[in-house]
Structures are given as structure tokens and as C-alpha cells.
mmCIF file of C-alpha atoms in Angstrom:
data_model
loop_
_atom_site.group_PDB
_atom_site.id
_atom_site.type_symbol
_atom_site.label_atom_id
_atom_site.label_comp_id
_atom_site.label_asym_id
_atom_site.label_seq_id
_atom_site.Cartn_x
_atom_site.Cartn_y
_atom_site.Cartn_z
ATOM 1 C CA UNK A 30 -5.630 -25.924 14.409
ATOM 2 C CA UNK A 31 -8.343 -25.702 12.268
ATOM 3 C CA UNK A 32 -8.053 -27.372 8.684
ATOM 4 C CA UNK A 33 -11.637 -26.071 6.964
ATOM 5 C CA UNK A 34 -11.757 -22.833 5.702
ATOM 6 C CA UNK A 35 -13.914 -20.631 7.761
ATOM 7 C CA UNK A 36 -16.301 -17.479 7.727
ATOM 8 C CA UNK A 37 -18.541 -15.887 10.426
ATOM 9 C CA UNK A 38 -22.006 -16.627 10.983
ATOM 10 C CA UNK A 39 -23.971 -13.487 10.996
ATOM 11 C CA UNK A 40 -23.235 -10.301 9.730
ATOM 12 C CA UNK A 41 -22.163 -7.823 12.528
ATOM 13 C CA UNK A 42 -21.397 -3.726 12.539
ATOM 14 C CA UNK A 43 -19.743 -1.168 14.613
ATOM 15 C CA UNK A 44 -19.110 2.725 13.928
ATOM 16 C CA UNK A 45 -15.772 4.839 14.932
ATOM 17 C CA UNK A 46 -13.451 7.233 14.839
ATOM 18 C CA UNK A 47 -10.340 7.179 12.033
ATOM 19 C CA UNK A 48 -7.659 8.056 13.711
ATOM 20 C CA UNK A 49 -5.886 10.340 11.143
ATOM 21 C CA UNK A 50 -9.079 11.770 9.257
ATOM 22 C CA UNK A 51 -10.815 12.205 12.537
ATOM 23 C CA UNK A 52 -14.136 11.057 10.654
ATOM 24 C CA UNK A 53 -16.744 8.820 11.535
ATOM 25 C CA UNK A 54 -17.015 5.748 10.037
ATOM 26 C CA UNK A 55 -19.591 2.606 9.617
ATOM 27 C CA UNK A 56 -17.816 -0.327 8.843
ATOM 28 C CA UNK A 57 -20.029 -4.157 8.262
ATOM 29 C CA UNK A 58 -18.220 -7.735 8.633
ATOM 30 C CA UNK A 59 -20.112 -9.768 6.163
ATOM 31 C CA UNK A 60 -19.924 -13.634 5.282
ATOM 32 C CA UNK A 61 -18.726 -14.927 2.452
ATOM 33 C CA UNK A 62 -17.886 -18.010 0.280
ATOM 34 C CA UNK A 63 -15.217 -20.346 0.119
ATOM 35 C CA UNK A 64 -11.931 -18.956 -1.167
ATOM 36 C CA UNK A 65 -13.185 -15.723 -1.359
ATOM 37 C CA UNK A 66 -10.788 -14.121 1.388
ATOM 38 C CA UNK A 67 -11.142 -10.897 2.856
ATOM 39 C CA UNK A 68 -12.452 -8.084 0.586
ATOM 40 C CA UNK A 69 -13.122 -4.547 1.391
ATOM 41 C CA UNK A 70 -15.904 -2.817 -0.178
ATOM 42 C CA UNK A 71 -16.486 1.071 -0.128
ATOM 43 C CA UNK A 72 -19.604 1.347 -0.231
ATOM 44 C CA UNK A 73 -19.843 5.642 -0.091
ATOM 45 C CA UNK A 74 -18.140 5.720 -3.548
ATOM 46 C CA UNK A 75 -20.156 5.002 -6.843
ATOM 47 C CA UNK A 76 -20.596 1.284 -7.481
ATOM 48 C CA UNK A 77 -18.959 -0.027 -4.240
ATOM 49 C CA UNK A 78 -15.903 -0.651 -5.083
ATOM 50 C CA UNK A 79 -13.518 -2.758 -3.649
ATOM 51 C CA UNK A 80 -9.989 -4.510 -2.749
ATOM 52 C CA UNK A 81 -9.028 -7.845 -1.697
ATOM 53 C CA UNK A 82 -6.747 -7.810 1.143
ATOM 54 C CA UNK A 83 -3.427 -8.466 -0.429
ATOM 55 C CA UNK A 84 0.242 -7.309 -0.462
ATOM 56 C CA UNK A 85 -0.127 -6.606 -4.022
ATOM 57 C CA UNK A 86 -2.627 -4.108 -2.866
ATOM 58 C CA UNK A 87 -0.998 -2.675 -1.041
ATOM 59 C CA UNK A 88 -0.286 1.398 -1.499
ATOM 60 C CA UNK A 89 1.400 3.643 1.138
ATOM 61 C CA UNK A 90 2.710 1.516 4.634
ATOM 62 C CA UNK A 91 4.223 5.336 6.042
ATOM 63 C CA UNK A 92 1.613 5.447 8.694
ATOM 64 C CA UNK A 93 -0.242 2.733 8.243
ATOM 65 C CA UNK A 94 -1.105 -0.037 5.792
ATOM 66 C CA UNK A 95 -3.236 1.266 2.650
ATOM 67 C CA UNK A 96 -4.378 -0.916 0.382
ATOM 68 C CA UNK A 97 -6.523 0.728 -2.762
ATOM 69 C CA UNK A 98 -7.435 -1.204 -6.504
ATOM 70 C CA UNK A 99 -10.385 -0.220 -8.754
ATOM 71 C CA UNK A 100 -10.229 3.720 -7.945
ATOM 72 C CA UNK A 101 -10.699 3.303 -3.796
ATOM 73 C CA UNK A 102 -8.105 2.936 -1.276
ATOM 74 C CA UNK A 103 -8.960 1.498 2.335
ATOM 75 C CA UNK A 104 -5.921 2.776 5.400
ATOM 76 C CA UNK A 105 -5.293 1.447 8.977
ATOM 77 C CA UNK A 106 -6.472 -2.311 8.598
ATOM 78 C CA UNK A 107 -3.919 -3.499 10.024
ATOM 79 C CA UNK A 108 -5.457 -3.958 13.596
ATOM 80 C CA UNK A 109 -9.221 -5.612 11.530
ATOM 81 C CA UNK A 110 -7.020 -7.436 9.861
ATOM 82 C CA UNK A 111 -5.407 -9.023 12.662
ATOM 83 C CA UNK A 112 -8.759 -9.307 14.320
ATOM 84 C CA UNK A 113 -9.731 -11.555 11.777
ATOM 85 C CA UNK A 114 -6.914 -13.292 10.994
ATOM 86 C CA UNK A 115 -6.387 -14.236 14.951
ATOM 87 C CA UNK A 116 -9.869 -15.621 15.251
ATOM 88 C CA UNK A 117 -9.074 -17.788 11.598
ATOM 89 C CA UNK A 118 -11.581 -16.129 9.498
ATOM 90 C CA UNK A 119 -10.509 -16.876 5.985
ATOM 91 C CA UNK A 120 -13.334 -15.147 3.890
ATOM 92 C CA UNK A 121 -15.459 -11.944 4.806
ATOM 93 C CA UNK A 122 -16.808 -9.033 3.001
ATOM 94 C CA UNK A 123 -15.736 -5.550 5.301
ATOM 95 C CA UNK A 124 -18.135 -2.919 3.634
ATOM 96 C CA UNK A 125 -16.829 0.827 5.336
ATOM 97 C CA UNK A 126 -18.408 4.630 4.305
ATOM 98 C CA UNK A 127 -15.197 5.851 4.396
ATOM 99 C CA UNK A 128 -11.606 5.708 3.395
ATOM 100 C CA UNK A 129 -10.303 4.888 6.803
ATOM 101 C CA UNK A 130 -11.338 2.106 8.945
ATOM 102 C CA UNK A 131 -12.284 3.190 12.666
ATOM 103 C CA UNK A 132 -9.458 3.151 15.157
ATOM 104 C CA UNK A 133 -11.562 1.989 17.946
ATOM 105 C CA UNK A 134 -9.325 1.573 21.293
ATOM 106 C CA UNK A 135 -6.109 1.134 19.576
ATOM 107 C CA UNK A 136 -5.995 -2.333 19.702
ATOM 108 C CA UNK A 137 -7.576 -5.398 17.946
ATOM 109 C CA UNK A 138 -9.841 -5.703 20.960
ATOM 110 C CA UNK A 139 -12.913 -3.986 19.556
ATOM 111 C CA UNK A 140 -13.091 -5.857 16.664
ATOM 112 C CA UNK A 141 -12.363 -9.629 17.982
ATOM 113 C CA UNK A 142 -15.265 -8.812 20.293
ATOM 114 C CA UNK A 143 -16.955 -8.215 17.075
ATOM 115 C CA UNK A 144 -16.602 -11.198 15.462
ATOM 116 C CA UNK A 145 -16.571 -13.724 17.879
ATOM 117 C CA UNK A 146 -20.166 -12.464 18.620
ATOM 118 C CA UNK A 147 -20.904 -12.939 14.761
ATOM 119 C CA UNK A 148 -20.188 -17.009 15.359
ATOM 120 C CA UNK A 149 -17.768 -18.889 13.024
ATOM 121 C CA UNK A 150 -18.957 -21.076 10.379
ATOM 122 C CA UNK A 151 -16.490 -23.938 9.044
ATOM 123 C CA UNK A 152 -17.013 -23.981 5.297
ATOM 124 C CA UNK A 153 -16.223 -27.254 3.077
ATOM 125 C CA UNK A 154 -13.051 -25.825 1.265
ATOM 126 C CA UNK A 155 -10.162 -27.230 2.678
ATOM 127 C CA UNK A 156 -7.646 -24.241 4.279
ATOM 128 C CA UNK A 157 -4.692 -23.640 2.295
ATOM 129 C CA UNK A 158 -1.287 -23.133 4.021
ATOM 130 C CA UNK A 159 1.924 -21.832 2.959
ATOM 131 C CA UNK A 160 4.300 -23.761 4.649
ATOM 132 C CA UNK A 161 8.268 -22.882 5.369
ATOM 133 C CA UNK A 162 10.566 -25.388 4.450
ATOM 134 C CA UNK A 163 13.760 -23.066 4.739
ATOM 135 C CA UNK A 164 14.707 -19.937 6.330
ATOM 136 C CA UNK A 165 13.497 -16.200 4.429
ATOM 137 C CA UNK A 166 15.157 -13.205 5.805
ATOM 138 C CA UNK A 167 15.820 -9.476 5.314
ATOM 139 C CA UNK A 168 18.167 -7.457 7.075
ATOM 140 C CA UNK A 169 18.457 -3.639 6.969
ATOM 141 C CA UNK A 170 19.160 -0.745 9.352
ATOM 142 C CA UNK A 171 18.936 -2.523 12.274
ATOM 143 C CA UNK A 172 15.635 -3.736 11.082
ATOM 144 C CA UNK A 173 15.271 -7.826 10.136
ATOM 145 C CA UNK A 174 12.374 -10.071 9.635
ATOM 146 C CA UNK A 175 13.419 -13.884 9.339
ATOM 147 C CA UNK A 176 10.924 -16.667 8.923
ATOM 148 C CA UNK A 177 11.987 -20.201 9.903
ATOM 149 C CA UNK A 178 9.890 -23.620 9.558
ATOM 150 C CA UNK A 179 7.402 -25.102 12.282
ATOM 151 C CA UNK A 180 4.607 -26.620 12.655
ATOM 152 C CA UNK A 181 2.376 -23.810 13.421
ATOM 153 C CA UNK A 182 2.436 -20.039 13.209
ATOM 154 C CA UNK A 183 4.644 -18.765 15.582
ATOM 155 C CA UNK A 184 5.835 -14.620 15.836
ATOM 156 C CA UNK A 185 9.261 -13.925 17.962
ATOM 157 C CA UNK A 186 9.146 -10.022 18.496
ATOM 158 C CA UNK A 187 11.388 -7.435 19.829
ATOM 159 C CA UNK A 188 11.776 -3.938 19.631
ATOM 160 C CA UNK A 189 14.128 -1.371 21.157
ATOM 161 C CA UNK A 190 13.798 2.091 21.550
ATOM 162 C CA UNK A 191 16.015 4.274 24.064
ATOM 163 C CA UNK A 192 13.371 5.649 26.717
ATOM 164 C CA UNK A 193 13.229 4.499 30.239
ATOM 165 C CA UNK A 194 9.100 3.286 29.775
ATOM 166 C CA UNK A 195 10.041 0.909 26.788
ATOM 167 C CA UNK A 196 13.449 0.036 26.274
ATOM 168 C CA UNK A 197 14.443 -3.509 24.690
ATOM 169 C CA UNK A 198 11.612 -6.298 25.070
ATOM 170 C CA UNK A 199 10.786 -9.255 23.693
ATOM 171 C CA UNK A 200 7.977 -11.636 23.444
ATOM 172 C CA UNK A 201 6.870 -15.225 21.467
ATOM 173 C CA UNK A 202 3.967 -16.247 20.998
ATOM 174 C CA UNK A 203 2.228 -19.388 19.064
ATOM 175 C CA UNK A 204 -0.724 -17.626 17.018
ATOM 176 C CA UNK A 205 -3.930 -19.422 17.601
ATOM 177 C CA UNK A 206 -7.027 -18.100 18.156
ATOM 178 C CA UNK A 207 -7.087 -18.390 22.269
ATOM 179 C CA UNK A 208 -3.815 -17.044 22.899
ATOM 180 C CA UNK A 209 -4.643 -13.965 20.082
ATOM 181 C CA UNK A 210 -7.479 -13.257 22.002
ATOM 182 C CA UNK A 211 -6.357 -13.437 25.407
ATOM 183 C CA UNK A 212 -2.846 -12.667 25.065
ATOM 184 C CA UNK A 213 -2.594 -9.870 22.092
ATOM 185 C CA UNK A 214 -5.902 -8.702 20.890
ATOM 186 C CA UNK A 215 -5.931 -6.253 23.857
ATOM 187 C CA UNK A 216 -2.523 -4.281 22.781
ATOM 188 C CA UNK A 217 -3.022 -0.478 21.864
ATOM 189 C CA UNK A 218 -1.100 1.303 19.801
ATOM 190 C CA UNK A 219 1.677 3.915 20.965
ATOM 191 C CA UNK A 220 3.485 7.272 20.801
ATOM 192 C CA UNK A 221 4.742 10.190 22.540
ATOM 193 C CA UNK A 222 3.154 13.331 23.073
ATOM 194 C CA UNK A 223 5.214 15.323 21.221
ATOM 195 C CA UNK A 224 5.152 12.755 18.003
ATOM 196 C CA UNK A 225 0.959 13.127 18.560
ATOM 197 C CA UNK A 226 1.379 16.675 19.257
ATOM 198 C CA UNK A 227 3.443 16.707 15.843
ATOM 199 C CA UNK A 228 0.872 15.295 13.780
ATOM 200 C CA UNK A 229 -1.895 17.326 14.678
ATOM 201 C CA UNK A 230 -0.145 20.266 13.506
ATOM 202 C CA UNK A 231 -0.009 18.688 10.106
ATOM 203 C CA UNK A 232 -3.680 17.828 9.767
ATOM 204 C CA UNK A 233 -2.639 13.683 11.103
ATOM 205 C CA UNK A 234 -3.818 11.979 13.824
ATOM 206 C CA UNK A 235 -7.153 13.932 14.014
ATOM 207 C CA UNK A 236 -9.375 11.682 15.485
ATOM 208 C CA UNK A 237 -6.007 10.410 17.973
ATOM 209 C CA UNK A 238 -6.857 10.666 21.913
ATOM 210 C CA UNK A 239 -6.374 8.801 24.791
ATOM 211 C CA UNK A 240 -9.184 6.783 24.036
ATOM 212 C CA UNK A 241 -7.522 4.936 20.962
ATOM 213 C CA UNK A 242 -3.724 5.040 22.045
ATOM 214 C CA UNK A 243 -1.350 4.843 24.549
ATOM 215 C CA UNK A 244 0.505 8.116 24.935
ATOM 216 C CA UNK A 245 3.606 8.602 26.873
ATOM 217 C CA UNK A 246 4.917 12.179 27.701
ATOM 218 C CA UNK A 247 8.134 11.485 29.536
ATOM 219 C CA UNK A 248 8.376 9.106 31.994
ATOM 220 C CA UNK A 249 4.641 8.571 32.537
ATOM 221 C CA UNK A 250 2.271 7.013 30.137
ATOM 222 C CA UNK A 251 -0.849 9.439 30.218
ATOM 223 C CA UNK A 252 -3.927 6.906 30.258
ATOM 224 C CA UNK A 253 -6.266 6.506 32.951
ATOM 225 C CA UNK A 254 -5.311 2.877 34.078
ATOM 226 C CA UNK A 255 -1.884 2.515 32.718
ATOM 227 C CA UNK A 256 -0.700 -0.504 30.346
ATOM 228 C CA UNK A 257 -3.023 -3.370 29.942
ATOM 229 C CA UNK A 258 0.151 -5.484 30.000
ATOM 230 C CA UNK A 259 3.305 -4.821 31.172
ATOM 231 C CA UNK A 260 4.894 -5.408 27.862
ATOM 232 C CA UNK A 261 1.897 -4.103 25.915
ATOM 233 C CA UNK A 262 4.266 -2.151 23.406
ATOM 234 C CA UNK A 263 5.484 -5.200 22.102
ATOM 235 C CA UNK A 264 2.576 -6.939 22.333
ATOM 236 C CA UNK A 265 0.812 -4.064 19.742
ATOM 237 C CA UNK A 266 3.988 -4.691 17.386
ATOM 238 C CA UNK A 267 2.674 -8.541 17.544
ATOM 239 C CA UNK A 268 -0.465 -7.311 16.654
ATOM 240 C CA UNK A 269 0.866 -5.350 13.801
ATOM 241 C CA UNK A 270 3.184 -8.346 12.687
ATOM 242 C CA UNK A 271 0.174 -10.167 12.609
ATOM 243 C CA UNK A 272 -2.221 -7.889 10.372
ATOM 244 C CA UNK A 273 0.381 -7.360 8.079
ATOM 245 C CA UNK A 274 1.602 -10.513 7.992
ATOM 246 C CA UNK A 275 -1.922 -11.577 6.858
ATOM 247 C CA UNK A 276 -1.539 -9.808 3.360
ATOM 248 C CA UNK A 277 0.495 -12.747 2.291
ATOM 249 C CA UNK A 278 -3.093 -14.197 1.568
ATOM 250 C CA UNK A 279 -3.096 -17.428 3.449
ATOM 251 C CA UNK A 280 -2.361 -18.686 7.055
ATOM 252 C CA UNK A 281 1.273 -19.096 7.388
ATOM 253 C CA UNK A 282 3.134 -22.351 8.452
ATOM 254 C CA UNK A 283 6.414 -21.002 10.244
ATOM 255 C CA UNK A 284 8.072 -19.167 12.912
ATOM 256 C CA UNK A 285 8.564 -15.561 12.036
ATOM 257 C CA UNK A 286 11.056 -13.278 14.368
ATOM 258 C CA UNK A 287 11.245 -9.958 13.725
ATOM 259 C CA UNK A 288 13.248 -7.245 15.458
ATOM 260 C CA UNK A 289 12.353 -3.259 15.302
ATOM 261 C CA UNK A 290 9.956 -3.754 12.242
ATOM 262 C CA UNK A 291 6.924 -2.124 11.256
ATOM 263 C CA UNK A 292 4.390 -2.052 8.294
ATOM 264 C CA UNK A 293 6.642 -0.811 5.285
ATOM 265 C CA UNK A 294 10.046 -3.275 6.526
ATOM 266 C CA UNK A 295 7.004 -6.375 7.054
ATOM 267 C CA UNK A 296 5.898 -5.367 3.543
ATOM 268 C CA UNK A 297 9.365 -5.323 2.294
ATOM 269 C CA UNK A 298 9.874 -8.932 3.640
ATOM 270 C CA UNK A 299 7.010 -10.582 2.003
ATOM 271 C CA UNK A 300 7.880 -9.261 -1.462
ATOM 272 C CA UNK A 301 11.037 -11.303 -0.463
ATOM 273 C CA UNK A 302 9.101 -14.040 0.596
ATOM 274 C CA UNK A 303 7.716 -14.239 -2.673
ATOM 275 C CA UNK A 304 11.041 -13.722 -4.235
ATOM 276 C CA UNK A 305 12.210 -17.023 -2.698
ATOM 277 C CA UNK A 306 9.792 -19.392 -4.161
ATOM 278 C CA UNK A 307 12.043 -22.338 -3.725
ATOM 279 C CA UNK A 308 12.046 -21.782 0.389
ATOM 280 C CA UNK A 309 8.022 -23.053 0.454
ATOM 281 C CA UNK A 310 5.505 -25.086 -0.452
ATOM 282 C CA UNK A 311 1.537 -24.576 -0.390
ATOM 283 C CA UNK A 312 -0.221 -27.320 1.165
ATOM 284 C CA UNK A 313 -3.674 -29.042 2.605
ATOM 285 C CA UNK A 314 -3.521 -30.576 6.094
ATOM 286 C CA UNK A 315 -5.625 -33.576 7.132
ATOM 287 C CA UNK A 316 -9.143 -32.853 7.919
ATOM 288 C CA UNK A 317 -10.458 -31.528 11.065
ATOM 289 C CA UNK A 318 -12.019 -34.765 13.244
ATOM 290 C CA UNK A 319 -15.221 -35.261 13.284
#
């Protein structure tokens, strides 16, 4: 685990598709300075504006997770975000040309490639840590996030869903930046034809294609190659836990298990989390050796 704060190297780019406006987007990973965190910066709009990467930020979770301040919004960072947050980058500048960030594969994939080319640079500030000392949960609808305390960031994840493809599964994971990029990175996102074919018809998902998603249609999933893991659905929903979970605004010291969540129910949990003030602490771990 990595104690210093830490930003990339070199700046680095890439261009894609959003998957709902079905425009083309440029989007820049930039350094930036100690305790700076991650900042988006629109830089088509009149003055580049721009929004820190925060739950407080954060606007619409119905499709995706929006964040907007200062007259922009930014949608779908969830999978950059977890990009970044799996290969412990504390502070970058994301400059995009357009409202929504590229959906690239599907998966976090595109982008961890991205910045593990740009190089990591361990900065002088010290990383900050909120640390669990007692158990945070929400329950509703079936849905429940609970975090416990550990030693290191740890995500327990199941979902459920009655088709014969998916069904129940489960999977646990210590978040570091090996197993995130071996073991999660990689994990598209998913629907069913009919949901895709649904969306289309009201002017969504118009950049969505095989390409960028994993889309079932039955009991066959329609991509060339089939799964990249045999529990990739749950895998993506790690993903997900993961970019969302990184809104909280500093690496997390617990062991969070959710069940059939998704971006507005993770949301929903960390405005408990910070409701429940007494169940943490923030703290500074011992320098990295030398």
C-alpha cells in the first residue's frame, strides 16, 4: 500500500464514443499537485469550467453518475474514475470537449492502459485515509451496502437477477492496484437487448454497440468472444462500486459488501457514511520505505 500521495507522470489522451449522446469526445489526463484530487475540466464551454470529483457533486445517478458545479455537468465517470482510483492516483486534471466522457469498451480497461502508460509520480503529501472503526450500513428494497473495518480496502459484491446467464454471484476482492488491473479493470458493462433496444427508441444509449457492452438477448450473450470472465457481471458491479465509491474523496480503509446496488443506492450510502461521523476517523499511515 502506498502511503504518498500520487499523480501520473506525463500527460496522456484518448478520444471515444459517449455511450448515451453517441458523440465523440477528447478527453486529457493531466498531472497535478498535492491535494488537489481529481478535477474535471470542460474545456468546450466558455472559461473551462470545472468539478472536483465529489459526492457533493454529484447530480443525476439514474443512468449513470453525473457530477456538474460552476454551470457544467460531466456523466458516466464512473468507469475513469475507477481507472484512476485502482491504479492510486490521488490528483489529476481530466480536461473532456464534451459533456459525456467516452465509453470506450465498457470497462475500465481502456483507461488503466491509459494511465499506467502516463507513469506514476509519488508526490511529498502524505495520503489521507478514512478509516472504519465501526460498521455503516443501509438497507432498502433488497438493496444494502454495509462497510465494516480492515486494514485495507476490501469490496464483497453480489448481485442477483432471475435469468439463466447471470443469476446470483458473488465475488471479494482486496482493492490494490495489481489485482484492479488484472482482476477487474477488464469488466464491461451489461444489458439485454430489449433494455438497449428500449433506449434507443428514447434518444439513450446512442453511441451503445457491441463494442462498449456486453449484450445478452436470451440465453446467449451476443459478443464476438463471449465473457472475459466467467463472472464478469459482477466483476463490472465491482468496478462500479469502486468508481463510485471513490466520490467519498479519499482512499477508504474498510471492507465494503454490497448486495444488488448500483450508482444512486452507493450514493445513498455515502451520504450515510457521512451521517455517521462517529463510525471513522481520518488518518496518515507510516511512510512508504525507502
Amino acid at each position: 500500500m502506498k502511503h504518498h500521495q500520487q499523480t501520473i507522470k506525463t500527460p496522456v489522451s484518448c478520444s471515444g464514443v459517449g455511450v448515451h449522446s453517441g458523440k465523440t469526445v477528447n478527453l486529457s489526463i493531466k498531472p497535478a499537485p498535492v491535494n488537489h484530487g481529481i478535477r474535471f475540466v470542460r474545456v468546450d464551454l466558455p472559461g473551462a469550467p470545472g468539478v472536483t470529483a465529489h459526492f457533493n457533486n454529484v447530480v443525476d445517478t439514474s443512468l449513470a453518475t453525473v457530477i456538474g458545479a460552476e454551470g457544467c455537468i460531466v456523466s458516466t465517470i464512473e468507469h475513469l474514475m475507477a481507472g484512476l482510483t485502482g491504479m492510486s492516483i490521488d490528483n489529476a486534471i481530466v480536461e473532456v470537449d464534451a459533456y459525456e466522457l467516452p465509453i470506450m469498451d465498457g470497462s475500465a480497461g481502456p483507461f488503466t492502459t491509459l494511465i499506467k502508460s502516463a507513469g506514476t509520480l509519488s508526490q511529498e503529501g502524505a495520503k489521507c485515509y478514512f478509516k472504519v472503526n465501526d460498521p455503516i450500513s443501509l438497507n432498502e428494497n433488497g438493496k444494502s451496502v454495509t462497510i465494516y473495518p480492515a486494514d485495507e480496502f476490501r469490496i464483497t459484491c453480489t448481485i442477483a437477477y432471475d435469468h439463466p446467464l447471470i443469476g446470483t454471484q458473488t465475488c471479494n476482492f482486496a482493492i490494490d492496484r495489481e489485482t484492479f488491473e488484472k482482476e477487474i479493470s477488464a469488466a464491461r458493462t451489461f444489458g439485454f437487448l430489449h433494455e438497449v433496444e428500449l433506449m434507443k427508441r428514447y434518444g439513450l444509449a446512442r453511441g451503445g454497440t457491441l463494442d462498449n457492452a456486453v449484450v445478452i438477448d436470451g440465453d446467449r450473450v451476443l459478443n464476438d468472444g463471449g465473457l472475459r470472465y466467467p463472472d464478469e457481471f459482477v466483476r463490472h458491479k465491482v468496478l462500479d462500486c469502486i468508481g463510485d465509491f471513490s466520490l467519498i474523496g479519499m482512499p477508504i480503509m474498510g471492507h465494503v459488501v454490497a448486495s444488488k446496488s448500483g450508482h444512486a443506492f452507493n450514493h445513498a450510502f455515502l451520504e450515510k457514511f457521512f451521517e455517521e461521523k462517529a463510525s471513522w476517523d481520518t488518518c496518515t499511515l507510516a511512510p512508504d520505505p525507502a
